[in-house]
Tab-separated table of C-alpha atoms and ligand atoms in Angstrom:
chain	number	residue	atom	x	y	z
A	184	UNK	CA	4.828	36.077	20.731
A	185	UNK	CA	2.106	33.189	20.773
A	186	UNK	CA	-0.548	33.828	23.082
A	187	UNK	CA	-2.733	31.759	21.872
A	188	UNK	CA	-3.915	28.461	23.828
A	189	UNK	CA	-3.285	26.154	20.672
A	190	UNK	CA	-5.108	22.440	21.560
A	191	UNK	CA	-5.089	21.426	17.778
A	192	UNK	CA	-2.839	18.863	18.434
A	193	UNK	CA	-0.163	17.470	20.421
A	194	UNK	CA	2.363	18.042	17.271
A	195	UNK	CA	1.968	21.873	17.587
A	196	UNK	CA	4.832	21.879	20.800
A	197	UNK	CA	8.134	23.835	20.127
A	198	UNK	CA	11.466	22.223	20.874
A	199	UNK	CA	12.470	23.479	24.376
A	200	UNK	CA	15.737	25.847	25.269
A	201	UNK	CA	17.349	22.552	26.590
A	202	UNK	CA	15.951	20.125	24.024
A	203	UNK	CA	17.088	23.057	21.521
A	204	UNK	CA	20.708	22.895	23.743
A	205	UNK	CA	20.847	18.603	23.141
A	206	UNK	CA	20.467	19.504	19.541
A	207	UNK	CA	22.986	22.203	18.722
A	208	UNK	CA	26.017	19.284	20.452
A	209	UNK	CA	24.302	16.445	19.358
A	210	UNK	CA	27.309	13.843	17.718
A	211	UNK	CA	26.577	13.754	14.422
A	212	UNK	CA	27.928	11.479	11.025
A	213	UNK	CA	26.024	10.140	7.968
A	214	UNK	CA	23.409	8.071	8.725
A	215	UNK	CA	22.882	6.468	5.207
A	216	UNK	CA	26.473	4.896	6.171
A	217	UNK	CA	25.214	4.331	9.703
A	218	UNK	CA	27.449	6.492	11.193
A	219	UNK	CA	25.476	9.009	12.767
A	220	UNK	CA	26.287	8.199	16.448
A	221	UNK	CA	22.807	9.812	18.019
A	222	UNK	CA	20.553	8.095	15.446
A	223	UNK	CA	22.066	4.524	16.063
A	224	UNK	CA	21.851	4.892	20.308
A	225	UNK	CA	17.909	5.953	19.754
A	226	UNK	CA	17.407	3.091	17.301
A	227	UNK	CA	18.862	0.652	19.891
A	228	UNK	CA	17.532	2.736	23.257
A	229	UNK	CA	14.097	2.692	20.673
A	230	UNK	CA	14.433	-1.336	20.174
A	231	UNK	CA	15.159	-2.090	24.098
A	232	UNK	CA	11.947	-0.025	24.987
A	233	UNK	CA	9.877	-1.915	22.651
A	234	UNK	CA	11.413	-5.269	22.980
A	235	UNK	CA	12.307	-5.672	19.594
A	236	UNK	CA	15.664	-6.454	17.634
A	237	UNK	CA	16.100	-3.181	15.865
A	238	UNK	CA	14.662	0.186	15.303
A	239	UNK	CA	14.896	2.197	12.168
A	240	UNK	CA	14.291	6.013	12.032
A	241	UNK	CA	11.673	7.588	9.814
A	242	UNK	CA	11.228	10.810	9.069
A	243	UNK	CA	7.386	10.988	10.057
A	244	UNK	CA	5.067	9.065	11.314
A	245	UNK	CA	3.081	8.478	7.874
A	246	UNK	CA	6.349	7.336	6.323
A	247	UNK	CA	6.656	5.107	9.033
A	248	UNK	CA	3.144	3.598	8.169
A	249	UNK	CA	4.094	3.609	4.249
A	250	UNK	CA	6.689	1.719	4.679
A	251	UNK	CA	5.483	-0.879	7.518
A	252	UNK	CA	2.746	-1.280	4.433
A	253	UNK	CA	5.373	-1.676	1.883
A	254	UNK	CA	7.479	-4.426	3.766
A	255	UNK	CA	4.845	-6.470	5.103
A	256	UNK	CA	2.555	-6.693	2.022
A	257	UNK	CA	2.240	-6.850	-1.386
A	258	UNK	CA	0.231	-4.741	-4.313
A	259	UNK	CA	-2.846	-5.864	-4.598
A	260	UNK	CA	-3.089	-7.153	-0.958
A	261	UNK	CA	-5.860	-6.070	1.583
A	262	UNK	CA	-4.876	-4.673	4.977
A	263	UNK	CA	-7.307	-5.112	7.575
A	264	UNK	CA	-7.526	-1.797	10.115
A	265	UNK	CA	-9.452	-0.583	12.911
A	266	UNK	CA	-12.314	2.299	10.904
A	267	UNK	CA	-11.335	5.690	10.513
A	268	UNK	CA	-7.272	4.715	11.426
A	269	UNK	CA	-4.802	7.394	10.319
A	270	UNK	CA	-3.843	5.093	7.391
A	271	UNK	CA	-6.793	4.967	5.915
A	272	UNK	CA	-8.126	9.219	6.679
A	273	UNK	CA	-5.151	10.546	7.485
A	274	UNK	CA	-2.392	9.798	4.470
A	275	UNK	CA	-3.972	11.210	1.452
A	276	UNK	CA	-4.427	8.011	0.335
A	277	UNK	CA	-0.752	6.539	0.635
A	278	UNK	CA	-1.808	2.863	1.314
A	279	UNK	CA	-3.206	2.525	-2.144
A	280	UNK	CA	-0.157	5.025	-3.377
A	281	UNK	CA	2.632	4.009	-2.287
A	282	UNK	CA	1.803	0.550	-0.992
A	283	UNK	CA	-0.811	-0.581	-3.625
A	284	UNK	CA	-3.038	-2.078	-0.776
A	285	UNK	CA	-6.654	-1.425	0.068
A	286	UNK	CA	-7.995	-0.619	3.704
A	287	UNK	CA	-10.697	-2.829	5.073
A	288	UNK	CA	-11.795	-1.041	7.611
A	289	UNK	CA	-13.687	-2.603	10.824
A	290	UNK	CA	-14.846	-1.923	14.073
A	291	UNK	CA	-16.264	0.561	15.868
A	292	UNK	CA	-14.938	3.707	18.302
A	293	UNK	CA	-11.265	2.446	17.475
A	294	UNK	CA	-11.727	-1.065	18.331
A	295	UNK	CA	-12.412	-4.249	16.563
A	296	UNK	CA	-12.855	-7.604	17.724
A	297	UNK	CA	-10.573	-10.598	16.824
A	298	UNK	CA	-14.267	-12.596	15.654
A	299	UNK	CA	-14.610	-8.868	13.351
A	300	UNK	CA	-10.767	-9.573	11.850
A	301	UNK	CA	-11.602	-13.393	11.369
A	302	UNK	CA	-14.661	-12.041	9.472
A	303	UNK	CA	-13.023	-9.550	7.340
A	304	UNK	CA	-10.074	-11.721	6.112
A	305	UNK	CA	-11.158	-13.206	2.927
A	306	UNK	CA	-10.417	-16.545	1.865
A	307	UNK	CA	-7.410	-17.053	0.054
A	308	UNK	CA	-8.837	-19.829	-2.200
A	309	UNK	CA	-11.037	-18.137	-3.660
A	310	UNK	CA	-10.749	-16.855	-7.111
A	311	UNK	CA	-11.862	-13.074	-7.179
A	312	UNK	CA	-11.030	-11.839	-3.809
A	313	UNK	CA	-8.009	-9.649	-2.817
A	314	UNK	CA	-5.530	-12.015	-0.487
A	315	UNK	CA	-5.672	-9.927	3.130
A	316	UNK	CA	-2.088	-9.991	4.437
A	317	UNK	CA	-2.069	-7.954	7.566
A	318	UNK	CA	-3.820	-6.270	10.023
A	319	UNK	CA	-3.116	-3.277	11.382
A	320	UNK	CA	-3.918	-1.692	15.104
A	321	UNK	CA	-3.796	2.043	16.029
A	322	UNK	CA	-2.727	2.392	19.572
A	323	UNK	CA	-4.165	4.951	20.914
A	324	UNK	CA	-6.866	5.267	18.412
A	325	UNK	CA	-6.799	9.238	17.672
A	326	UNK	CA	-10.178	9.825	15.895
A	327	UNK	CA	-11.815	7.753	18.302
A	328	UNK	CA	-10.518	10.307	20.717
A	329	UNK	CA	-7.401	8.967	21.806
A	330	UNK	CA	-8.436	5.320	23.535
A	331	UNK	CA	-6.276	2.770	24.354
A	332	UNK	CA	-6.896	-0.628	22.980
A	333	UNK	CA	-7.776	-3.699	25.837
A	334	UNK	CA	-4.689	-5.421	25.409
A	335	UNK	CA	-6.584	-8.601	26.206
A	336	UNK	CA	-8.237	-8.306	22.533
A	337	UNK	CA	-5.142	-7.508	21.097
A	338	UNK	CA	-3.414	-10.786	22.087
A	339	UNK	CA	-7.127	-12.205	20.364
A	340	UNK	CA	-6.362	-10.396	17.687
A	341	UNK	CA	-2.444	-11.014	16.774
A	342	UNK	CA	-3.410	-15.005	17.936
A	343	UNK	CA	-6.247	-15.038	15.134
A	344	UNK	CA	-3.774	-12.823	12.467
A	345	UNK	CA	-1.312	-16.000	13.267
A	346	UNK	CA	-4.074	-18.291	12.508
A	347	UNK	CA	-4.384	-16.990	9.677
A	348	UNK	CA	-1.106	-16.279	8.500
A	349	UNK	CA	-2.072	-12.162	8.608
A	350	UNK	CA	1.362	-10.577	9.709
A	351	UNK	CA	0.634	-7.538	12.405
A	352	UNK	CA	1.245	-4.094	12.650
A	353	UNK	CA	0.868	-1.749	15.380
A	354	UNK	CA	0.466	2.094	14.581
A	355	UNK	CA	1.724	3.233	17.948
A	356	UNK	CA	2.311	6.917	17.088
A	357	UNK	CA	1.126	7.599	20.728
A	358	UNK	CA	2.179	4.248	22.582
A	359	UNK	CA	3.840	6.250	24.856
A	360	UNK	CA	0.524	7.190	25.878
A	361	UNK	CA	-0.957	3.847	25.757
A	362	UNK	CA	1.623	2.785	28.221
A	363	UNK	CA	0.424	5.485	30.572
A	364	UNK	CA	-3.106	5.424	30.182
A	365	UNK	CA	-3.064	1.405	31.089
A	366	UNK	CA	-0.070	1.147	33.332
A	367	UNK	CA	1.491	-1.469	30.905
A	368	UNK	CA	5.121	-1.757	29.590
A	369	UNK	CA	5.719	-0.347	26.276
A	370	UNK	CA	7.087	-4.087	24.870
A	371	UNK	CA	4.470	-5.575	26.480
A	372	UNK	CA	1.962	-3.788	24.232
A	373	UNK	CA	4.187	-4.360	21.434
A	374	UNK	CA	5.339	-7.832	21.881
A	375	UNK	CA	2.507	-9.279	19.828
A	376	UNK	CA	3.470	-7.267	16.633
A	377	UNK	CA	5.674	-8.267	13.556
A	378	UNK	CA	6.360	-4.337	13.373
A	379	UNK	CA	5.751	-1.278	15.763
A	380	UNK	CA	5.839	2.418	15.149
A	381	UNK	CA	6.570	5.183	17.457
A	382	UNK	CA	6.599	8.403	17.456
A	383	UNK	CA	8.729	11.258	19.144
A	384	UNK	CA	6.753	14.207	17.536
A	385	UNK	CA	3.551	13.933	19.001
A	386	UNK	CA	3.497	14.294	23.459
A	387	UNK	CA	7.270	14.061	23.032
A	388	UNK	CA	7.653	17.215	21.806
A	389	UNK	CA	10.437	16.504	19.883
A	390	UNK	CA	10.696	18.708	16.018
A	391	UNK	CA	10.128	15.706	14.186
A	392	UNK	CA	10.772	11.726	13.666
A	393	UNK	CA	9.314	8.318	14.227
A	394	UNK	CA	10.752	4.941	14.403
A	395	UNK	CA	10.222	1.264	13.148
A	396	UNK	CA	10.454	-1.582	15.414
A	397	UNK	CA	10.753	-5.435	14.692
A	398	UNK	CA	12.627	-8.064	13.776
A	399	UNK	CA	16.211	-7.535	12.221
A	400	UNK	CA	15.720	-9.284	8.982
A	401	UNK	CA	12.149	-7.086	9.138
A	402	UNK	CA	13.890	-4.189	9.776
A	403	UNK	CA	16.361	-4.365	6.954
A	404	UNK	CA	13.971	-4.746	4.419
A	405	UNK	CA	12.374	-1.275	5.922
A	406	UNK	CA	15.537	0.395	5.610
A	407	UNK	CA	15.177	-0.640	2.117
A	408	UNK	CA	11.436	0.682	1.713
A	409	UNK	CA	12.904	3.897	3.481
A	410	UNK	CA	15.550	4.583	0.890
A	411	UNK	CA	13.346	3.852	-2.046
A	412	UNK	CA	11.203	6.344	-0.746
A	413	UNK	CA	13.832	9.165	0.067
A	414	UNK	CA	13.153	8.784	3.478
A	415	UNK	CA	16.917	8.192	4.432
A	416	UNK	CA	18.765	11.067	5.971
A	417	UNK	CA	22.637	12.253	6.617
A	418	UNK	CA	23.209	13.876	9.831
A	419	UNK	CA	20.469	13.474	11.237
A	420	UNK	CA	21.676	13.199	14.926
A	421	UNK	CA	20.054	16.506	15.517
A	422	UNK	CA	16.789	15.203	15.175
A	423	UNK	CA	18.199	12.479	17.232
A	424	UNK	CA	18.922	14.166	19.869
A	425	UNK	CA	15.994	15.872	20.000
A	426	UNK	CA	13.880	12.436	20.258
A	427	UNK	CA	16.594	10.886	22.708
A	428	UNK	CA	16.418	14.477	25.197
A	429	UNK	CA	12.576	13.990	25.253
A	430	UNK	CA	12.779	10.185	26.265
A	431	UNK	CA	14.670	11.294	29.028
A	432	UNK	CA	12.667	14.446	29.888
A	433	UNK	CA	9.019	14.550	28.471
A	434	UNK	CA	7.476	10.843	28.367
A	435	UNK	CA	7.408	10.732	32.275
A	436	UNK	CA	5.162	13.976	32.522
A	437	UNK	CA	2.818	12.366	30.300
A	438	UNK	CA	0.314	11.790	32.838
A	439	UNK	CA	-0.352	15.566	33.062
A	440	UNK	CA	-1.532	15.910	29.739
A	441	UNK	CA	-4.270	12.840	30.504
A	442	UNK	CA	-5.166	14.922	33.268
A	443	UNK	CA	-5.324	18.581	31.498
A	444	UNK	CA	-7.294	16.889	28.764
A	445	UNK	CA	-9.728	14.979	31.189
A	446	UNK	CA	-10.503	18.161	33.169
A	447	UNK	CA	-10.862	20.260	29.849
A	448	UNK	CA	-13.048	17.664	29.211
A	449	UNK	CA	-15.073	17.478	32.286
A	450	UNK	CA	-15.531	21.369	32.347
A	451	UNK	CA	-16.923	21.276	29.116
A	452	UNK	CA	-19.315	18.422	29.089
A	453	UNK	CA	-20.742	20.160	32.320
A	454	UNK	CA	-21.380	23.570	31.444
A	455	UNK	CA	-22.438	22.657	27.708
A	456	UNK	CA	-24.740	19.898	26.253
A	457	UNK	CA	-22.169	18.739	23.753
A	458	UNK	CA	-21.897	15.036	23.239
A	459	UNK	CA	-19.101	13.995	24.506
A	460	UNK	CA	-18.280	10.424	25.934
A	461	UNK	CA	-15.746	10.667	29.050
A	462	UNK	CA	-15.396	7.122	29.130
A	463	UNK	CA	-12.857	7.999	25.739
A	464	UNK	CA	-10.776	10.416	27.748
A	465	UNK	CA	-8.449	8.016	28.311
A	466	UNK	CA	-5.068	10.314	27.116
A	467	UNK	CA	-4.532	13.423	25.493
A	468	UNK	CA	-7.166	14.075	22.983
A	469	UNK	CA	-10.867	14.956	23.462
A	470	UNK	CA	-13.232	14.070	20.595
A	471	UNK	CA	-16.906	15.847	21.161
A	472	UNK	CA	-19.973	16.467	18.789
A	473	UNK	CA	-22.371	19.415	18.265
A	474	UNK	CA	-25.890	19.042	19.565
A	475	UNK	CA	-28.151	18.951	16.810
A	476	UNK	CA	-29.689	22.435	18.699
A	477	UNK	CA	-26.514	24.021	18.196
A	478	UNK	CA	-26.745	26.606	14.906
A	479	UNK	CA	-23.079	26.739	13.965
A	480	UNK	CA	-21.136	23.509	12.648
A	481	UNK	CA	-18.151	22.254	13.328
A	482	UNK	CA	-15.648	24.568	11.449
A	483	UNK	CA	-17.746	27.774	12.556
A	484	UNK	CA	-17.400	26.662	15.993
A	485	UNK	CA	-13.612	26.479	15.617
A	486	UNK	CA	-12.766	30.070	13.832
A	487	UNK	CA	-15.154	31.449	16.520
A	488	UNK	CA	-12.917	30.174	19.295
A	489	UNK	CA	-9.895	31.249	17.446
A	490	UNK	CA	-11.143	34.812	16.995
A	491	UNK	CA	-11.205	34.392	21.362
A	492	UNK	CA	-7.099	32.566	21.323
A	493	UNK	CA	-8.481	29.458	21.611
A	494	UNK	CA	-7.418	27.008	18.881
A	495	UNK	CA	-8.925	23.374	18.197
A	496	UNK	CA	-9.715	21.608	15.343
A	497	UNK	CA	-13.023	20.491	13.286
A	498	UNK	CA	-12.667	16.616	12.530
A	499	UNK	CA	-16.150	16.640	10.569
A	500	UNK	CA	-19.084	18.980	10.186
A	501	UNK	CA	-20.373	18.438	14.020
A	502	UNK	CA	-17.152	17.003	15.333
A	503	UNK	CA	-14.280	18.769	17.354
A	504	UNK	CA	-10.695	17.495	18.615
A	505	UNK	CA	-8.471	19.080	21.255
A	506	UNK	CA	-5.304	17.857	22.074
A	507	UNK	CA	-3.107	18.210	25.575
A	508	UNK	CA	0.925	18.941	25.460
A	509	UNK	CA	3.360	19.994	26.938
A	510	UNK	CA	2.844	23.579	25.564
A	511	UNK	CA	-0.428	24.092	27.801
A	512	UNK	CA	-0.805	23.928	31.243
A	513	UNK	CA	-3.691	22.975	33.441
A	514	UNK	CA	-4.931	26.713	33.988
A	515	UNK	CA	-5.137	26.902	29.474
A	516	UNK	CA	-6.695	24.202	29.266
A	517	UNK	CA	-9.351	25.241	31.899
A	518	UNK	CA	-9.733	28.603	30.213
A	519	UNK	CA	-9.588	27.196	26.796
A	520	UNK	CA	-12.826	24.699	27.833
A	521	UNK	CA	-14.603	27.912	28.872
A	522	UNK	CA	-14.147	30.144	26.043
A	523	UNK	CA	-16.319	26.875	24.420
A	524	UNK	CA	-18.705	26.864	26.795
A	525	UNK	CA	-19.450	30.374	26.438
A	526	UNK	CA	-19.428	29.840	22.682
A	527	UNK	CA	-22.110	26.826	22.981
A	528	UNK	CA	-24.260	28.875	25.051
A	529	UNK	CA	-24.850	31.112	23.065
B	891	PLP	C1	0.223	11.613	13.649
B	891	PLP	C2	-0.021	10.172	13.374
B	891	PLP	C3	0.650	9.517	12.334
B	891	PLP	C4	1.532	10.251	11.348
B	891	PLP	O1	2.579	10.957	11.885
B	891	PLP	P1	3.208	12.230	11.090
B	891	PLP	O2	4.548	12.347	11.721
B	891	PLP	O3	2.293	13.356	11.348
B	891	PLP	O4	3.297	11.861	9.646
B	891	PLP	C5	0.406	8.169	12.165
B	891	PLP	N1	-0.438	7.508	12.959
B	891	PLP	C6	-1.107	8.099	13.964
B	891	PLP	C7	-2.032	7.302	14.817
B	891	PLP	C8	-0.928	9.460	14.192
B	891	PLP	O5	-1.614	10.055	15.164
């Protein structure tokens, strides 16, 4: 039994009985023939949400980035991206791996500017500089502490990518919590995007998946990416299934996990002097820092809290993430703030 309150991240969720029930008599065929009747209704339910032709399942979320990188650029290319974005910390290098691109990164607390992307791009006429191709927005922004992008500046930003002939991609791992967090329609938040993905193993809960969204040419020339990679799968309408069951049950309880994360937060910044900016409690993750008083770092902090069943994550030497889900209620994530604060006080 796990009695442990685990807030290291919102991936750490088991598959419920009935998710685990819409599994075991999920329809199944080969999907590398297309057959694989669960996989193509969540590609099209997937495509519908977003707003966009088609949808293509991948089988994580970093494959999903590899190969938006791979079909909208070219080696050699420069991708422009919000700093610290999981494509650039997050996928042991894969960009320049797998994609041959390098990461400009730009910005500051997960957001950049459209006059900071105009800046960045490099002229194309000019002899010794890389040719930028695309830019790339995280939405929400999870080292920044899971903050939603002003859609405002997005629409700046896609209009000045146009402009300058930069195609657009949206790392929307946790749209679903975007769309929460700011009240707007998923394929309104992706409608300025060449490419979109998703998702279904973070707050969904689901065991494991994401999804490509775009254009149908777009999206064949992913599927192409995928195989070449050895990211295409047979029957995998059990993941499927999984990712279509938590659609239907677990993105419309979202809202709780904003709300367990904002009063873990709130308890915390109040009865300990960490740094910790509520105005980027905006979801489910809380990013906080270590006062400089404070004797033990980051990672100390962390296997201290463990020791007590409380589980959370060092993101640098001073910083610490904790992620809501649906595996932890409101009365965890309460006790889970204390066991810190009792920790910091010391
Ligand atoms: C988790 C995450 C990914 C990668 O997903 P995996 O399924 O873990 O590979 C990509 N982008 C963002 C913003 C994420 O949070």
């Amino acid at each position: 039994m796990n009695t442990a309150i685990d807030l290291r991240s919102d991936t750490v969720t088991r598959p419920t009985a009935a998710m685990r029930a819409a599994m075991a008599s999920a329809e199944v065929g080969d999907d590398q023939y297309g057959e694989d009747p669960s996989t193509n209704r969540l590609q099209g339910r997937v495509a519908d949400m977003l707003g966009k032709e088609a949808a293509l399942w991948l089988p994580s979320g970093t494959m999903a980035n590899q190969v938006a990188l791979r079909s909208l650029t070219r080696p050699g290319d420069e991708v422009v991206a919000s700093r610290e974005s999981h494509a650039a910390w997050h996928e042991v290098g894969g960009a320049a791996a797998n994609a041959g691109v390098q990461i400009h990164e730009i910005g500051h607390g997960g957001v950049f500017t459209a006059e900071e992307l105009r800046a960045a791009t490099k002229p194309r006429h000019f002899a010794i500089f890389p040719t930028t191709t695309l830019v790339q927005v995280e939405n929400t922004h999870n080292r920044a502490g899971g903050v939603v992008l002003p859609q405002q500046e997005v629409l700046r930003i896609c209009a000045v990518a146009r402009e300058l002939k930069l195609a657009c991609f949206l790392d929307g791992a946790r749209l679903w919590n975007a769309s929460v967090a700011s009240g707007m329609a998923l394929d309104t938040l992706a409608a300025p995007f060449d490419l979109v993905a998703v998702a279904f193993s973070k707050g969904l809960g689901a065991p494991g998946g994401s999804m490509l969204a775009g254009g149908k040419d777009l999206i064949a020339v992913a599927d192409r990416h995928r195989r070449r990679m050895g990211g295409a799968m047979r029957q995998n309408g059990i993941f499927s299934a999984a990712a279509l069951h938590a659609l239907d049950h677990h993105l419309a309880r979202l809202p709780e996990d904003h709300a367990n994360a904002f009063a873990f937060a709130d308890r915390l910044r109040a009865g300990a002097p960490v740094q910790l900016d509520m105005a980027t409690v905006q979801t489910n993750i809380v990013v906080f820092h270590l006062p400089p008083s404070f004797t033990l770092d980051a990672p100390q902090l962390c296997a201290q809290a463990r020791a007590q069943g409380v589980l959370v994550n060092a993101f640098g030497p001073r910083t610490v993430r904790a992620v809501t889900h649906l595996d932890v209620d409101r009365a965890q994530c309460e006790r889970a703030a204390g066991v810190l604060v009792e920790l910091l006080a010391r």
